[in-house]
PDB file of C-alpha atoms in Angstrom:
ATOM      1  CA  MET A 405      71.824 -98.469 -25.011  1.00 44.00           C
ATOM      2  CA  PRO A 406      73.101 -95.135 -26.496  1.00 45.00           C
ATOM      3  CA  THR A 407      74.698 -92.650 -24.244  1.00 55.00           C
ATOM      4  CA  LYS A 408      72.258 -90.040 -22.914  1.00 73.00           C
ATOM      5  CA  LYS A 409      72.920 -86.627 -24.197  1.00 82.00           C
ATOM      6  CA  LEU A 410      72.964 -84.972 -20.810  1.00 89.00           C
ATOM      7  CA  GLU A 411      74.455 -81.683 -21.823  1.00 85.00           C
ATOM      8  CA  VAL A 412      71.729 -80.934 -24.601  1.00 88.00           C
ATOM      9  CA  ASN A 413      69.275 -78.141 -23.918  1.00 89.00           C
ATOM     10  CA  ARG A 414      66.479 -79.204 -26.093  1.00 89.00           C
ATOM     11  CA  ALA A 415      64.602 -75.982 -25.411  1.00 86.00           C
ATOM     12  CA  SER A 416      67.255 -73.864 -27.158  1.00 89.00           C
ATOM     13  CA  VAL A 417      66.590 -72.319 -30.502  1.00 86.00           C
ATOM     14  CA  ALA A 418      70.046 -73.636 -31.742  1.00 87.00           C
ATOM     15  CA  HIS A 419      69.020 -77.188 -30.857  1.00 85.00           C
ATOM     16  CA  ARG A 420      65.527 -76.946 -32.315  1.00 84.00           C
ATOM     17  CA  LEU A 421      66.852 -75.663 -35.606  1.00 82.00           C
ATOM     18  CA  SER A 422      69.576 -78.343 -35.669  1.00 85.00           C
ATOM     19  CA  TYR A 423      67.094 -81.038 -35.024  1.00 81.00           C
ATOM     20  CA  ALA A 424      64.745 -79.701 -37.654  1.00 86.00           C
ATOM     21  CA  LEU A 425      67.413 -79.724 -40.276  1.00 86.00           C
ATOM     22  CA  ARG A 426      68.465 -83.330 -39.411  1.00 91.00           C
ATOM     23  CA  ASN A 427      64.953 -84.604 -39.105  1.00 89.00           C
ATOM     24  CA  PRO A 428      62.702 -82.542 -41.531  1.00 89.00           C
ATOM     25  CA  GLY A 429      60.036 -85.209 -41.633  1.00 90.00           C
ATOM     26  CA  ARG A 430      59.338 -84.582 -37.949  1.00 87.00           C
ATOM     27  CA  VAL A 431      58.776 -80.838 -38.193  1.00 85.00           C
ATOM     28  CA  PRO A 432      54.968 -81.010 -39.157  1.00 90.00           C
ATOM     29  CA  ARG A 433      54.178 -83.211 -36.246  1.00 86.00           C
ATOM     30  CA  TYR A 434      56.178 -80.845 -33.912  1.00 86.00           C
ATOM     31  CA  VAL A 435      54.285 -77.837 -35.249  1.00 91.00           C
ATOM     32  CA  ARG A 436      50.949 -79.610 -34.755  1.00 91.00           C
ATOM     33  CA  ARG A 437      51.940 -80.617 -31.281  1.00 87.00           C
ATOM     34  CA  ALA A 438      53.134 -77.098 -30.433  1.00 89.00           C
ATOM     35  CA  GLY A 439      49.802 -75.608 -31.716  1.00 94.00           C
ATOM     36  CA  ARG A 440      47.751 -78.035 -29.667  1.00 92.00           C
ATOM     37  CA  ASP A 441      49.752 -77.460 -26.533  1.00 90.00           C
ATOM     38  CA  ALA A 442      49.574 -73.717 -26.840  1.00 91.00           C
ATOM     39  CA  TRP A 443      45.734 -73.971 -27.179  1.00 93.00           C
ATOM     40  CA  LEU A 444      45.493 -76.345 -24.128  1.00 91.00           C
ATOM     41  CA  ARG A 445      47.660 -74.225 -21.980  1.00 90.00           C
ATOM     42  CA  TYR A 446      45.483 -71.174 -22.959  1.00 90.00           C
ATOM     43  CA  ARG A 447      42.393 -73.070 -21.836  1.00 92.00           C
ATOM     44  CA  SER A 448      44.091 -74.637 -18.774  1.00 89.00           C
ATOM     45  CA  PRO A 449      46.759 -72.504 -17.232  1.00 84.00           C
ATOM     46  CA  ASP A 450      47.254 -74.830 -14.333  1.00 91.00           C
ATOM     47  CA  HIS A 451      49.717 -77.416 -15.169  1.00 94.00           C
ATOM     48  CA  VAL A 452      47.846 -80.440 -13.909  1.00 93.00           C
ATOM     49  CA  ALA A 453      44.606 -79.430 -15.700  1.00 93.00           C
ATOM     50  CA  TYR A 454      46.682 -78.694 -18.831  1.00 92.00           C
ATOM     51  CA  TYR A 455      48.476 -82.105 -18.761  1.00 92.00           C
ATOM     52  CA  ARG A 456      45.181 -83.893 -18.095  1.00 94.00           C
ATOM     53  CA  ALA A 457      43.970 -82.296 -21.437  1.00 92.00           C
ATOM     54  CA  VAL A 458      47.112 -83.453 -23.191  1.00 92.00           C
ATOM     55  CA  MET A 459      46.441 -87.107 -21.986  1.00 93.00           C
ATOM     56  CA  ARG A 460      42.803 -86.868 -23.054  1.00 93.00           C
ATOM     57  CA  SER A 461      43.970 -85.936 -26.654  1.00 92.00           C
ATOM     58  CA  ASP A 462      46.692 -88.524 -26.633  1.00 91.00           C
ATOM     59  CA  THR A 463      44.504 -91.280 -25.274  1.00 93.00           C
ATOM     60  CA  ARG A 464      41.782 -90.760 -27.909  1.00 91.00           C
ATOM     61  CA  ARG A 465      44.522 -91.533 -30.519  1.00 88.00           C
ATOM     62  CA  ASP A 466      46.145 -94.357 -28.787  1.00 90.00           C
ATOM     63  CA  PRO A 467      46.340 -95.326 -25.046  1.00 90.00           C
ATOM     64  CA  ASP A 468      49.658 -97.052 -25.427  1.00 86.00           C
ATOM     65  CA  ALA A 469      51.270 -94.002 -27.190  1.00 83.00           C
ATOM     66  CA  ALA A 470      49.739 -91.662 -24.539  1.00 83.00           C
ATOM     67  CA  VAL A 471      51.964 -93.447 -21.861  1.00 87.00           C
ATOM     68  CA  GLY A 472      55.081 -93.491 -24.081  1.00 79.00           C
ATOM     69  CA  GLY A 473      54.698 -96.790 -25.946  1.00 73.00           C
ATOM     70  CA  ARG A 474      55.853 -96.223 -29.570  1.00 76.00           C
ATOM     71  CA  SER A 475      54.436 -99.646 -30.430  1.00 86.00           C
ATOM     72  CA  ARG A 476      52.612-102.504 -28.612  1.00 89.00           C
ATOM     73  CA  GLU A 477      55.960-104.338 -28.387  1.00 92.00           C
ATOM     74  CA  ARG A 478      57.722-101.363 -26.674  1.00 92.00           C
ATOM     75  CA  TRP A 479      54.752-100.948 -24.389  1.00 92.00           C
ATOM     76  CA  LEU A 480      55.031-104.517 -23.202  1.00 94.00           C
ATOM     77  CA  ALA A 481      58.924-104.179 -22.990  1.00 94.00           C
ATOM     78  CA  LEU A 482      58.811-101.060 -20.844  1.00 95.00           C
ATOM     79  CA  GLY A 483      56.288-102.571 -18.468  1.00 96.00           C
ATOM     80  CA  ALA A 484      58.283-105.775 -18.066  1.00 97.00           C
ATOM     81  CA  MET A 485      61.454-103.523 -17.399  1.00 97.00           C
ATOM     82  CA  GLN A 486      59.837-101.758 -14.558  1.00 98.00           C
ATOM     83  CA  PHE A 487      58.398-104.910 -13.057  1.00 98.00           C
ATOM     84  CA  GLU A 488      61.633-106.779 -13.232  1.00 98.00           C
ATOM     85  CA  TYR A 489      63.649-103.975 -11.838  1.00 98.00           C
ATOM     86  CA  LEU A 490      61.345-103.658  -8.706  1.00 98.00           C
ATOM     87  CA  LEU A 491      61.242-107.406  -8.388  1.00 98.00           C
ATOM     88  CA  GLY A 492      65.074-107.365  -8.129  1.00 97.00           C
ATOM     89  CA  HIS A 493      65.027-104.381  -5.711  1.00 98.00           C
ATOM     90  CA  GLY A 494      62.825-105.602  -2.868  1.00 97.00           C
ATOM     91  CA  LEU A 495      59.346-105.973  -4.187  1.00 98.00           C
ATOM     92  CA  SER A 496      57.482-108.853  -2.428  1.00 98.00           C
ATOM     93  CA  PRO A 497      53.882-110.067  -2.942  1.00 98.00           C
ATOM     94  CA  GLU A 498      52.790-108.911   0.488  1.00 98.00           C
ATOM     95  CA  HIS A 499      53.751-105.386  -0.110  1.00 98.00           C
ATOM     96  CA  ARG A 500      51.118-102.735  -0.547  1.00 98.00           C
ATOM     97  CA  MET A 501      51.898-100.643  -3.586  1.00 98.00           C
ATOM     98  CA  LEU A 502      50.636 -97.225  -4.682  1.00 98.00           C
ATOM     99  CA  GLU A 503      51.425 -96.389  -8.385  1.00 98.00           C
ATOM    100  CA  ILE A 504      51.352 -92.668  -9.216  1.00 98.00           C
ATOM    101  CA  GLY A 505      50.530 -92.088 -12.771  1.00 97.00           C
ATOM    102  CA  CYS A 506      49.428 -95.717 -13.280  1.00 97.00           C
ATOM    103  CA  GLY A 507      48.242 -95.046 -16.939  1.00 96.00           C
ATOM    104  CA  ASN A 508      46.799 -97.888 -18.659  1.00 96.00           C
ATOM    105  CA  LEU A 509      48.723-100.419 -16.532  1.00 97.00           C
ATOM    106  CA  ARG A 510      51.829-100.763 -18.736  1.00 96.00           C
ATOM    107  CA  ALA A 511      53.567-102.157 -15.632  1.00 97.00           C
ATOM    108  CA  GLY A 512      50.593-102.201 -13.412  1.00 98.00           C
ATOM    109  CA  ARG A 513      49.118-105.276 -14.935  1.00 98.00           C
ATOM    110  CA  LEU A 514      52.353-107.154 -13.821  1.00 98.00           C
ATOM    111  CA  PHE A 515      52.421-105.705 -10.413  1.00 98.00           C
ATOM    112  CA  ILE A 516      48.612-106.544  -9.950  1.00 98.00           C
ATOM    113  CA  ASP A 517      49.113-110.201 -10.918  1.00 98.00           C
ATOM    114  CA  TYR A 518      52.274-110.496  -8.658  1.00 98.00           C
ATOM    115  CA  LEU A 519      50.939-108.681  -5.500  1.00 98.00           C
ATOM    116  CA  GLU A 520      48.393-110.174  -3.226  1.00 98.00           C
ATOM    117  CA  PRO A 521      44.736-109.324  -4.019  1.00 98.00           C
ATOM    118  CA  GLY A 522      43.794-105.868  -3.082  1.00 98.00           C
ATOM    119  CA  HIS A 523      47.440-104.710  -2.634  1.00 98.00           C
ATOM    120  CA  TYR A 524      47.686-102.509  -5.587  1.00 98.00           C
ATOM    121  CA  TYR A 525      46.400 -98.888  -5.754  1.00 98.00           C
ATOM    122  CA  GLY A 526      46.842 -96.870  -8.900  1.00 98.00           C
ATOM    123  CA  VAL A 527      46.103 -93.204  -9.262  1.00 98.00           C
ATOM    124  CA  ASP A 528      46.299 -90.875 -12.409  1.00 98.00           C
ATOM    125  CA  ILE A 529      45.319 -87.351 -13.157  1.00 97.00           C
ATOM    126  CA  SER A 530      43.638 -88.681 -16.379  1.00 96.00           C
ATOM    127  CA  PRO A 531      40.149 -90.208 -16.207  1.00 96.00           C
ATOM    128  CA  ASP A 532      40.515 -91.156 -19.927  1.00 96.00           C
ATOM    129  CA  ILE A 533      43.647 -93.325 -19.397  1.00 96.00           C
ATOM    130  CA  LEU A 534      42.018 -94.993 -16.451  1.00 97.00           C
ATOM    131  CA  VAL A 535      39.228 -96.140 -18.553  1.00 96.00           C
ATOM    132  CA  ALA A 536      41.925 -97.611 -20.811  1.00 96.00           C
ATOM    133  CA  ALA A 537      43.397 -99.234 -17.700  1.00 97.00           C
ATOM    134  CA  GLN A 538      40.050-100.906 -17.043  1.00 97.00           C
ATOM    135  CA  ASP A 539      40.198-102.386 -20.542  1.00 96.00           C
ATOM    136  CA  THR A 540      43.801-103.674 -19.676  1.00 97.00           C
ATOM    137  CA  LEU A 541      42.426-105.336 -16.543  1.00 97.00           C
ATOM    138  CA  THR A 542      39.637-107.082 -18.471  1.00 97.00           C
ATOM    139  CA  ALA A 543      41.962-108.249 -21.305  1.00 96.00           C
ATOM    140  CA  GLU A 544      44.505-109.627 -18.831  1.00 97.00           C
ATOM    141  CA  GLY A 545      41.633-111.248 -16.659  1.00 97.00           C
ATOM    142  CA  LEU A 546      42.902-109.456 -13.561  1.00 98.00           C
ATOM    143  CA  GLN A 547      39.474-108.653 -12.110  1.00 97.00           C
ATOM    144  CA  ASP A 548      39.904-111.033  -9.084  1.00 97.00           C
ATOM    145  CA  ARG A 549      43.057-109.314  -8.039  1.00 97.00           C
ATOM    146  CA  LEU A 550      40.896-106.441  -6.802  1.00 97.00           C
ATOM    147  CA  PRO A 551      43.066-103.498  -7.735  1.00 98.00           C
ATOM    148  CA  VAL A 552      41.842 -99.864  -7.115  1.00 98.00           C
ATOM    149  CA  LEU A 553      42.169 -97.306  -9.825  1.00 98.00           C
ATOM    150  CA  THR A 554      41.364 -93.721  -8.881  1.00 97.00           C
ATOM    151  CA  PRO A 555      41.512 -90.374 -10.573  1.00 97.00           C
ATOM    152  CA  VAL A 556      43.293 -87.453  -8.798  1.00 97.00           C
ATOM    153  CA  ARG A 557      43.292 -83.653  -9.052  1.00 94.00           C
ATOM    154  CA  ASP A 558      46.738 -83.211  -7.509  1.00 95.00           C
ATOM    155  CA  LEU A 559      49.532 -85.107  -5.649  1.00 96.00           C
ATOM    156  CA  THR A 560      48.600 -84.303  -1.996  1.00 97.00           C
ATOM    157  CA  LEU A 561      47.413 -87.891  -1.582  1.00 97.00           C
ATOM    158  CA  ARG A 562      45.104 -86.538   1.190  1.00 96.00           C
ATOM    159  CA  PHE A 563      42.517 -89.283   0.860  1.00 97.00           C
ATOM    160  CA  LEU A 564      44.899 -92.117   1.385  1.00 98.00           C
ATOM    161  CA  PRO A 565      45.725 -93.697   4.671  1.00 97.00           C
ATOM    162  CA  GLU A 566      48.832 -92.760   6.675  1.00 98.00           C
ATOM    163  CA  ALA A 567      51.841 -95.066   6.600  1.00 98.00           C
ATOM    164  CA  HIS A 568      50.019 -97.572   4.376  1.00 98.00           C
ATOM    165  CA  PHE A 569      52.123 -98.241   1.390  1.00 98.00           C
ATOM    166  CA  ASP A 570      55.360-100.139   1.371  1.00 98.00           C
ATOM    167  CA  VAL A 571      56.204 -99.297  -2.115  1.00 98.00           C
ATOM    168  CA  VAL A 572      55.311 -96.182  -4.106  1.00 98.00           C
ATOM    169  CA  HIS A 573      56.198 -96.093  -7.938  1.00 98.00           C
ATOM    170  CA  ALA A 574      56.040 -93.194 -10.346  1.00 98.00           C
ATOM    171  CA  HIS A 575      57.287 -94.005 -13.758  1.00 97.00           C
ATOM    172  CA  SER A 576      57.526 -91.224 -16.335  1.00 96.00           C
ATOM    173  CA  VAL A 577      55.594 -88.690 -14.053  1.00 97.00           C
ATOM    174  CA  PHE A 578      58.102 -86.221 -12.905  1.00 98.00           C
ATOM    175  CA  SER A 579      59.489 -86.157 -16.555  1.00 96.00           C
ATOM    176  CA  HIS A 580      56.260 -84.254 -17.243  1.00 96.00           C
ATOM    177  CA  SER A 581      56.020 -82.176 -14.117  1.00 97.00           C
ATOM    178  CA  PRO A 582      57.320 -78.682 -13.255  1.00 96.00           C
ATOM    179  CA  LEU A 583      59.139 -78.412  -9.921  1.00 97.00           C
ATOM    180  CA  PRO A 584      56.125 -77.195  -7.803  1.00 97.00           C
ATOM    181  CA  VAL A 585      54.316 -80.381  -8.743  1.00 97.00           C
ATOM    182  CA  ILE A 586      57.229 -82.577  -7.597  1.00 98.00           C
ATOM    183  CA  GLU A 587      57.649 -80.630  -4.522  1.00 98.00           C
ATOM    184  CA  GLU A 588      53.849 -81.142  -3.732  1.00 98.00           C
ATOM    185  CA  CYS A 589      54.426 -84.923  -4.001  1.00 98.00           C
ATOM    186  CA  PHE A 590      57.589 -84.795  -1.790  1.00 98.00           C
ATOM    187  CA  THR A 591      55.656 -82.729   0.792  1.00 98.00           C
ATOM    188  CA  HIS A 592      53.073 -85.518   1.174  1.00 98.00           C
ATOM    189  CA  ILE A 593      54.575 -88.768   0.162  1.00 98.00           C
ATOM    190  CA  GLY A 594      56.192 -89.456   3.553  1.00 97.00           C
ATOM    191  CA  ARG A 595      52.782 -89.411   5.254  1.00 98.00           C
ATOM    192  CA  VAL A 596      51.622 -92.438   3.142  1.00 98.00           C
ATOM    193  CA  LEU A 597      54.812 -94.331   3.131  1.00 98.00           C
ATOM    194  CA  ALA A 598      55.014 -97.162   5.669  1.00 98.00           C
ATOM    195  CA  PRO A 599      58.098 -97.419   7.922  1.00 97.00           C
ATOM    196  CA  GLY A 600      60.797 -99.249   5.862  1.00 97.00           C
ATOM    197  CA  GLY A 601      59.026 -98.443   2.629  1.00 98.00           C
ATOM    198  CA  TRP A 602      60.293 -96.673  -0.522  1.00 98.00           C
ATOM    199  CA  PHE A 603      59.322 -94.450  -3.329  1.00 98.00           C
ATOM    200  CA  ASP A 604      60.942 -94.993  -6.753  1.00 98.00           C
ATOM    201  CA  PHE A 605      60.497 -92.386  -9.521  1.00 98.00           C
ATOM    202  CA  THR A 606      62.022 -91.683 -12.948  1.00 98.00           C
ATOM    203  CA  PHE A 607      62.991 -88.463 -14.366  1.00 98.00           C
ATOM    204  CA  ASP A 608      64.652 -86.785 -17.475  1.00 97.00           C
ATOM    205  CA  ARG A 609      68.087 -86.029 -16.392  1.00 97.00           C
ATOM    206  CA  THR A 610      70.351 -83.178 -17.533  1.00 96.00           C
ATOM    207  CA  GLU A 611      73.868 -82.218 -16.538  1.00 94.00           C
ATOM    208  CA  GLY A 612      73.387 -78.834 -18.181  1.00 93.00           C
ATOM    209  CA  GLU A 613      70.787 -76.166 -17.781  1.00 94.00           C
ATOM    210  CA  GLU A 614      67.481 -77.419 -16.532  1.00 96.00           C
ATOM    211  CA  HIS A 615      64.702 -76.833 -19.099  1.00 95.00           C
ATOM    212  CA  HIS A 616      61.479 -77.877 -20.457  1.00 94.00           C
ATOM    213  CA  VAL A 617      60.070 -78.685 -24.098  1.00 93.00           C
ATOM    214  CA  LEU A 618      56.607 -77.287 -24.597  1.00 88.00           C
ATOM    215  CA  ARG A 619      55.902 -77.775 -20.902  1.00 89.00           C
ATOM    216  CA  GLU A 620      55.434 -81.446 -21.604  1.00 90.00           C
ATOM    217  CA  ASP A 621      58.981 -82.695 -21.020  1.00 94.00           C
ATOM    218  CA  PHE A 622      61.092 -81.465 -18.054  1.00 97.00           C
ATOM    219  CA  TYR A 623      64.811 -82.009 -17.557  1.00 97.00           C
ATOM    220  CA  TYR A 624      66.422 -81.856 -14.101  1.00 98.00           C
ATOM    221  CA  ARG A 625      69.664 -82.183 -12.551  1.00 98.00           C
ATOM    222  CA  THR A 626      70.008 -85.087 -10.134  1.00 98.00           C
ATOM    223  CA  GLU A 627      71.302 -82.754  -7.219  1.00 98.00           C
ATOM    224  CA  THR A 628      68.066 -80.614  -7.643  1.00 98.00           C
ATOM    225  CA  LEU A 629      65.817 -83.468  -6.862  1.00 98.00           C
ATOM    226  CA  LEU A 630      68.073 -84.956  -4.169  1.00 98.00           C
ATOM    227  CA  ALA A 631      68.155 -81.601  -2.407  1.00 98.00           C
ATOM    228  CA  LEU A 632      64.401 -81.129  -2.725  1.00 98.00           C
ATOM    229  CA  ALA A 633      63.813 -84.431  -1.076  1.00 98.00           C
ATOM    230  CA  ALA A 634      66.254 -83.621   1.732  1.00 98.00           C
ATOM    231  CA  ARG A 635      64.283 -80.359   2.411  1.00 97.00           C
ATOM    232  CA  HIS A 636      61.208 -82.460   3.047  1.00 97.00           C
ATOM    233  CA  GLY A 637      62.787 -84.764   5.374  1.00 96.00           C
ATOM    234  CA  LEU A 638      63.390 -87.533   2.860  1.00 98.00           C
ATOM    235  CA  ALA A 639      66.535 -89.545   2.133  1.00 98.00           C
ATOM    236  CA  ALA A 640      67.142 -90.036  -1.626  1.00 98.00           C
ATOM    237  CA  ARG A 641      69.725 -91.771  -3.645  1.00 98.00           C
ATOM    238  CA  PHE A 642      70.387 -92.076  -7.455  1.00 98.00           C
ATOM    239  CA  MET A 643      69.891 -95.693  -8.697  1.00 98.00           C
ATOM    240  CA  ASP A 644      73.000 -96.312 -10.780  1.00 96.00           C
ATOM    241  CA  ASP A 645      72.009 -99.682 -12.021  1.00 97.00           C
ATOM    242  CA  TRP A 646      68.969 -98.462 -13.754  1.00 97.00           C
ATOM    243  CA  GLU A 647      71.033 -96.587 -16.119  1.00 95.00           C
ATOM    244  CA  GLU A 648      72.334 -99.835 -17.543  1.00 93.00           C
ATOM    245  CA  LEU A 649      68.831-100.624 -18.898  1.00 94.00           C
ATOM    246  CA  PRO A 650      67.470 -99.467 -22.218  1.00 91.00           C
ATOM    247  CA  HIS A 651      65.504 -96.530 -20.974  1.00 91.00           C
ATOM    248  CA  GLY A 652      66.051 -92.717 -21.550  1.00 91.00           C
ATOM    249  CA  GLN A 653      65.123 -91.756 -18.120  1.00 96.00           C
ATOM    250  CA  SER A 654      67.003 -91.932 -14.842  1.00 97.00           C
ATOM    251  CA  LYS A 655      65.654 -93.163 -11.421  1.00 98.00           C
ATOM    252  CA  ILE A 656      65.919 -92.092  -7.867  1.00 98.00           C
ATOM    253  CA  ARG A 657      64.814 -93.944  -4.665  1.00 98.00           C
ATOM    254  CA  VAL A 658      63.289 -92.019  -1.831  1.00 98.00           C
ATOM    255  CA  THR A 659      62.887 -93.264   1.814  1.00 98.00           C
ATOM    256  CA  HIS A 660      62.065 -91.723   5.205  1.00 96.00           C
ATOM    257  CA  GLY A 661      65.068 -89.533   6.315  1.00 83.00           C
TER     258      GLY A 661
END
């Protein structure tokens, strides 16, 4: 895949002007998105409430696009990529899995089919995308696998049992999260993670200045997230082999310290 542009600050005026000159056809869409996001931030200053509104808006247009699928083919390919990676990195049918930001089950449908019945638990801040997830379950004929799909207000996970999940998975969640939201997850994830379990998450990586675009897309240095995990008693390591796959985000695995 193309080399990631790790030094680029996409929030800078210079980058935005350069991008607009190179891609004039995308400017109207960006302006519409910026206007929508400004209105949603005004109505929902809390980031989770704001992003829930973003998901509501995106899901109404296209549930696949709301979770980052530019086409149905890409949606299927990204789901398969996540599933096959975890399958090659320790996932077994008997594991109990928590998927944070399960969306409309782009990868979840594969996890649900593979895991033993009742072993998949998906949460998302967007009730609208969870309705789309129910449609995916029906279309895939997965009702007998007894997955649980639950909306959440935050990432404290306080309603979930202690030391229950062998695998926690969050794909393209922290790429849309400011640091306090990520820290909230790190504060509580160890409680629900079973001994010997792990937590895999992706993030948008930068080797330059950390920044965000419209408070929808956040870019972090790897060392920032590794240090944050360590402050909460967690051991974290960068997953180098994920970088070989055709995906723009990077991946970290977290375990008990």
